[in-house]
PDB file of C-alpha atoms in Angstrom:
ATOM      1  CA  MET A1052     176.632 -93.496   5.703  1.00  0.00           C
ATOM      2  CA  SER A1053     179.603 -91.894   7.384  1.00  0.00           C
ATOM      3  CA  ASN A1054     181.220 -93.595  10.373  1.00  0.00           C
ATOM      4  CA  ASN A1055     181.814 -90.256  12.083  1.00  0.00           C
ATOM      5  CA  ASN A1056     178.250 -89.683  13.240  1.00  0.00           C
ATOM      6  CA  TYR A1057     177.013 -93.275  13.538  1.00  0.00           C
ATOM      7  CA  SER A1058     176.088 -94.275  17.075  1.00  0.00           C
ATOM      8  CA  ASP A1059     174.123 -97.212  18.348  1.00  0.00           C
ATOM      9  CA  GLN A1060     173.019 -98.395  21.764  1.00  0.00           C
ATOM     10  CA  TYR A1061     176.346-100.107  22.473  1.00  0.00           C
ATOM     11  CA  GLU A1062     179.752 -98.820  23.435  1.00  0.00           C
ATOM     12  CA  GLU A1063     183.169-100.417  23.334  1.00  0.00           C
ATOM     13  CA  PRO A1064     184.451-101.546  26.742  1.00  0.00           C
ATOM     14  CA  SER A1065     187.439 -99.821  28.249  1.00  0.00           C
ATOM     15  CA  PRO A1066     190.725-101.711  27.782  1.00  0.00           C
ATOM     16  CA  ASN A1067     190.980-102.393  31.538  1.00  0.00           C
ATOM     17  CA  TYR A1068     187.454-103.857  31.823  1.00  0.00           C
ATOM     18  CA  LYS A1069     187.562-107.446  33.104  1.00  0.00           C
ATOM     19  CA  PHE A1070     184.625-109.734  32.306  1.00  0.00           C
ATOM     20  CA  LEU A1071     183.734-112.541  34.711  1.00  0.00           C
ATOM     21  CA  ASP A1072     185.083-115.902  33.540  1.00  0.00           C
ATOM     22  CA  GLU A1073     186.115-114.273  30.303  1.00  0.00           C
ATOM     23  CA  ASP A1074     188.124-117.235  29.028  1.00  0.00           C
ATOM     24  CA  LYS A1075     185.490-119.818  29.940  1.00  0.00           C
ATOM     25  CA  TRP A1076     182.555-118.272  28.068  1.00  0.00           C
ATOM     26  CA  ARG A1077     184.138-116.432  25.145  1.00  0.00           C
ATOM     27  CA  THR A1078     183.714-118.223  21.827  1.00  0.00           C
ATOM     28  CA  SER A1079     185.025-115.536  19.493  1.00  0.00           C
ATOM     29  CA  HIS A1080     187.951-113.148  19.527  1.00  0.00           C
ATOM     30  CA  ALA A1081     185.850-110.120  18.568  1.00  0.00           C
ATOM     31  CA  PRO A1082     185.863-107.451  21.305  1.00  0.00           C
ATOM     32  CA  LEU A1083     182.851-107.570  23.593  1.00  0.00           C
ATOM     33  CA  ARG A1084     180.442-104.628  23.482  1.00  0.00           C
ATOM     34  CA  LEU A1085     178.544-103.212  26.436  1.00  0.00           C
ATOM     35  CA  ARG A1086     175.082-101.718  26.301  1.00  0.00           C
ATOM     36  CA  LYS A1087     175.063 -98.014  27.128  1.00  0.00           C
ATOM     37  CA  ASN A1088     173.446 -97.248  30.423  1.00  0.00           C
ATOM     38  CA  PRO A1089     170.926 -95.727  30.676  1.00  0.00           C
ATOM     39  CA  LEU A1090     169.414 -96.372  27.286  1.00  0.00           C
ATOM     40  CA  GLU A1091     167.679 -93.216  26.139  1.00  0.00           C
ATOM     41  CA  VAL A1092     164.249 -94.084  24.797  1.00  0.00           C
ATOM     42  CA  GLU A1093     161.804 -91.609  23.329  1.00  0.00           C
ATOM     43  CA  PRO A1094     158.370 -91.914  24.929  1.00  0.00           C
ATOM     44  CA  CYS A1095     155.376 -92.776  22.794  1.00  0.00           C
ATOM     45  CA  VAL A1096     153.449 -89.520  22.316  1.00  0.00           C
ATOM     46  CA  GLN A1097     149.728 -89.877  23.101  1.00  0.00           C
ATOM     47  CA  GLY A1098     150.032 -93.641  22.853  1.00  0.00           C
ATOM     48  CA  LYS A1099     151.469 -93.540  19.314  1.00  0.00           C
ATOM     49  CA  CYS A1100     154.960 -94.855  18.668  1.00  0.00           C
ATOM     50  CA  THR A1101     157.001 -94.362  15.529  1.00  0.00           C
ATOM     51  CA  SER A1102     157.911 -98.052  15.338  1.00  0.00           C
ATOM     52  CA  ALA A1103     157.319-101.368  17.036  1.00  0.00           C
ATOM     53  CA  ASN A1104     160.916-101.332  18.247  1.00  0.00           C
ATOM     54  CA  GLN A1105     160.358 -97.992  19.986  1.00  0.00           C
ATOM     55  CA  TYR A1106     157.226 -99.381  21.654  1.00  0.00           C
ATOM     56  CA  ILE A1107     159.057-102.479  22.931  1.00  0.00           C
ATOM     57  CA  GLU A1108     162.062-100.486  24.145  1.00  0.00           C
ATOM     58  CA  PHE A1109     159.849 -97.924  25.859  1.00  0.00           C
ATOM     59  CA  LYS A1110     157.778-100.588  27.636  1.00  0.00           C
ATOM     60  CA  THR A1111     160.975-102.388  28.697  1.00  0.00           C
ATOM     61  CA  TRP A1112     162.401 -99.116  30.016  1.00  0.00           C
ATOM     62  CA  MET A1113     159.163 -98.415  31.923  1.00  0.00           C
ATOM     63  CA  ALA A1114     159.250-101.866  33.521  1.00  0.00           C
ATOM     64  CA  ARG A1115     162.889-101.400  34.519  1.00  0.00           C
ATOM     65  CA  GLU A1116     162.254 -97.976  36.048  1.00  0.00           C
ATOM     66  CA  TRP A1117     159.165 -99.247  37.883  1.00  0.00           C
ATOM     67  CA  SER A1118     161.173-102.136  39.353  1.00  0.00           C
ATOM     68  CA  VAL A1119     163.750 -99.606  40.621  1.00  0.00           C
ATOM     69  CA  TYR A1120     160.951 -97.653  42.325  1.00  0.00           C
ATOM     70  CA  VAL A1121     159.498-100.821  43.857  1.00  0.00           C
ATOM     71  CA  ALA A1122     162.950-101.780  45.168  1.00  0.00           C
ATOM     72  CA  GLU A1123     163.315 -98.350  46.770  1.00  0.00           C
ATOM     73  CA  VAL A1124     159.905 -98.691  48.451  1.00  0.00           C
ATOM     74  CA  GLU A1125     160.972-102.123  49.710  1.00  0.00           C
ATOM     75  CA  LEU A1126     164.101-100.573  51.235  1.00  0.00           C
ATOM     76  CA  LEU A1127     161.944 -97.970  52.975  1.00  0.00           C
ATOM     77  CA  ARG A1128     159.716-100.751  54.347  1.00  0.00           C
ATOM     78  CA  ARG A1129     162.772-102.598  55.659  1.00  0.00           C
ATOM     79  CA  ASP A1130     163.952 -99.409  57.368  1.00  0.00           C
ATOM     80  CA  VAL A1131     160.576 -99.136  59.104  1.00  0.00           C
ATOM     81  CA  GLU A1132     160.760-102.789  60.189  1.00  0.00           C
ATOM     82  CA  LYS A1133     164.323-102.398  61.434  1.00  0.00           C
ATOM     83  CA  CYS A1134     163.369 -99.325  63.443  1.00  0.00           C
ATOM     84  CA  TRP A1135     160.299-101.130  64.757  1.00  0.00           C
ATOM     85  CA  PHE A1136     162.359-104.083  66.009  1.00  0.00           C
ATOM     86  CA  LYS A1137     165.061-101.816  67.422  1.00  0.00           C
ATOM     87  CA  HIS A1138     162.853 -99.482  69.451  1.00  0.00           C
ATOM     88  CA  GLY A1139     159.899-101.717  70.303  1.00  0.00           C
ATOM     89  CA  VAL A1140     157.586 -99.699  72.554  1.00  0.00           C
ATOM     90  CA  ASP A1141     158.961 -96.276  71.564  1.00  0.00           C
ATOM     91  CA  VAL A1142     158.157 -96.710  67.889  1.00  0.00           C
ATOM     92  CA  ILE A1143     156.027 -93.585  67.553  1.00  0.00           C
ATOM     93  CA  ARG A1144     158.722 -91.339  68.959  1.00  0.00           C
ATOM     94  CA  HIS A1145     161.781 -92.873  67.250  1.00  0.00           C
ATOM     95  CA  CYS A1146     160.508 -94.051  63.848  1.00  0.00           C
ATOM     96  CA  LYS A1147     158.430 -91.080  62.734  1.00  0.00           C
ATOM     97  CA  GLU A1148     160.671 -90.086  59.773  1.00  0.00           C
ATOM     98  CA  GLU A1149     160.878 -93.646  58.434  1.00  0.00           C
ATOM     99  CA  VAL A1150     157.125 -94.175  58.663  1.00  0.00           C
ATOM    100  CA  LEU A1151     156.369 -90.846  56.975  1.00  0.00           C
ATOM    101  CA  ALA A1152     158.802 -91.571  54.124  1.00  0.00           C
ATOM    102  CA  TYR A1153     157.315 -95.037  53.604  1.00  0.00           C
ATOM    103  CA  SER A1154     153.695 -93.887  53.780  1.00  0.00           C
ATOM    104  CA  LYS A1155     154.435 -91.087  51.295  1.00  0.00           C
ATOM    105  CA  ALA A1156     156.041 -93.590  48.898  1.00  0.00           C
ATOM    106  CA  ILE A1157     153.038 -95.945  48.964  1.00  0.00           C
ATOM    107  CA  ASN A1158     150.416 -93.200  48.861  1.00  0.00           C
ATOM    108  CA  GLU A1159     147.986 -93.691  45.950  1.00  0.00           C
ATOM    109  CA  LYS A1160     148.526 -90.114  44.741  1.00  0.00           C
ATOM    110  CA  THR A1161     152.313 -90.588  44.685  1.00  0.00           C
ATOM    111  CA  ILE A1162     151.988 -93.840  42.757  1.00  0.00           C
ATOM    112  CA  ARG A1163     149.703 -92.159  40.195  1.00  0.00           C
ATOM    113  CA  GLU A1164     152.151 -89.271  39.800  1.00  0.00           C
ATOM    114  CA  ASN A1165     155.040 -91.689  39.308  1.00  0.00           C
ATOM    115  CA  MET A1166     153.175 -93.660  36.650  1.00  0.00           C
ATOM    116  CA  THR A1167     152.423 -90.390  34.840  1.00  0.00           C
ATOM    117  CA  LYS A1168     156.108 -89.462  34.950  1.00  0.00           C
ATOM    118  CA  LEU A1169     157.005 -92.850  33.482  1.00  0.00           C
ATOM    119  CA  ARG A1170     154.525 -92.475  30.634  1.00  0.00           C
ATOM    120  CA  GLU A1171     156.099 -89.096  29.843  1.00  0.00           C
ATOM    121  CA  GLY A1172     159.539 -90.725  29.703  1.00  0.00           C
ATOM    122  CA  LYS A1173     160.862 -89.223  32.943  1.00  0.00           C
ATOM    123  CA  LYS A1174     162.756 -91.157  35.580  1.00  0.00           C
ATOM    124  CA  ILE A1175     161.139 -91.683  38.979  1.00  0.00           C
ATOM    125  CA  VAL A1176     164.278 -92.392  41.003  1.00  0.00           C
ATOM    126  CA  GLU A1177     167.530 -90.599  40.295  1.00  0.00           C
TER     127      GLU A1177
END
């Protein structure tokens, strides 16, 4: 196997990269390697994966992407709450955009569409 076209899921860190408490936790003098981000994972086609490793990586990727979506929905909810506390009585007039964005994000149809995108290997949140 030639070294020219070999690539794995890790990359070498840049020379200026500073790890936290590098001297305290390092036990070897080998250079540290960073995982490439984002890790490109092929989706399982019609529920069939080529290997167990692909299945595990794909499920891990799906869970990570779903947690990003959930965090974004949580931020939208906090925006609605903040607007609610700020405007009090005039909520309907002042917080319409926030409420619409939040209600669209938690709509059952939107959630179904996002799960379908994930199963196809597409990102929900860019």
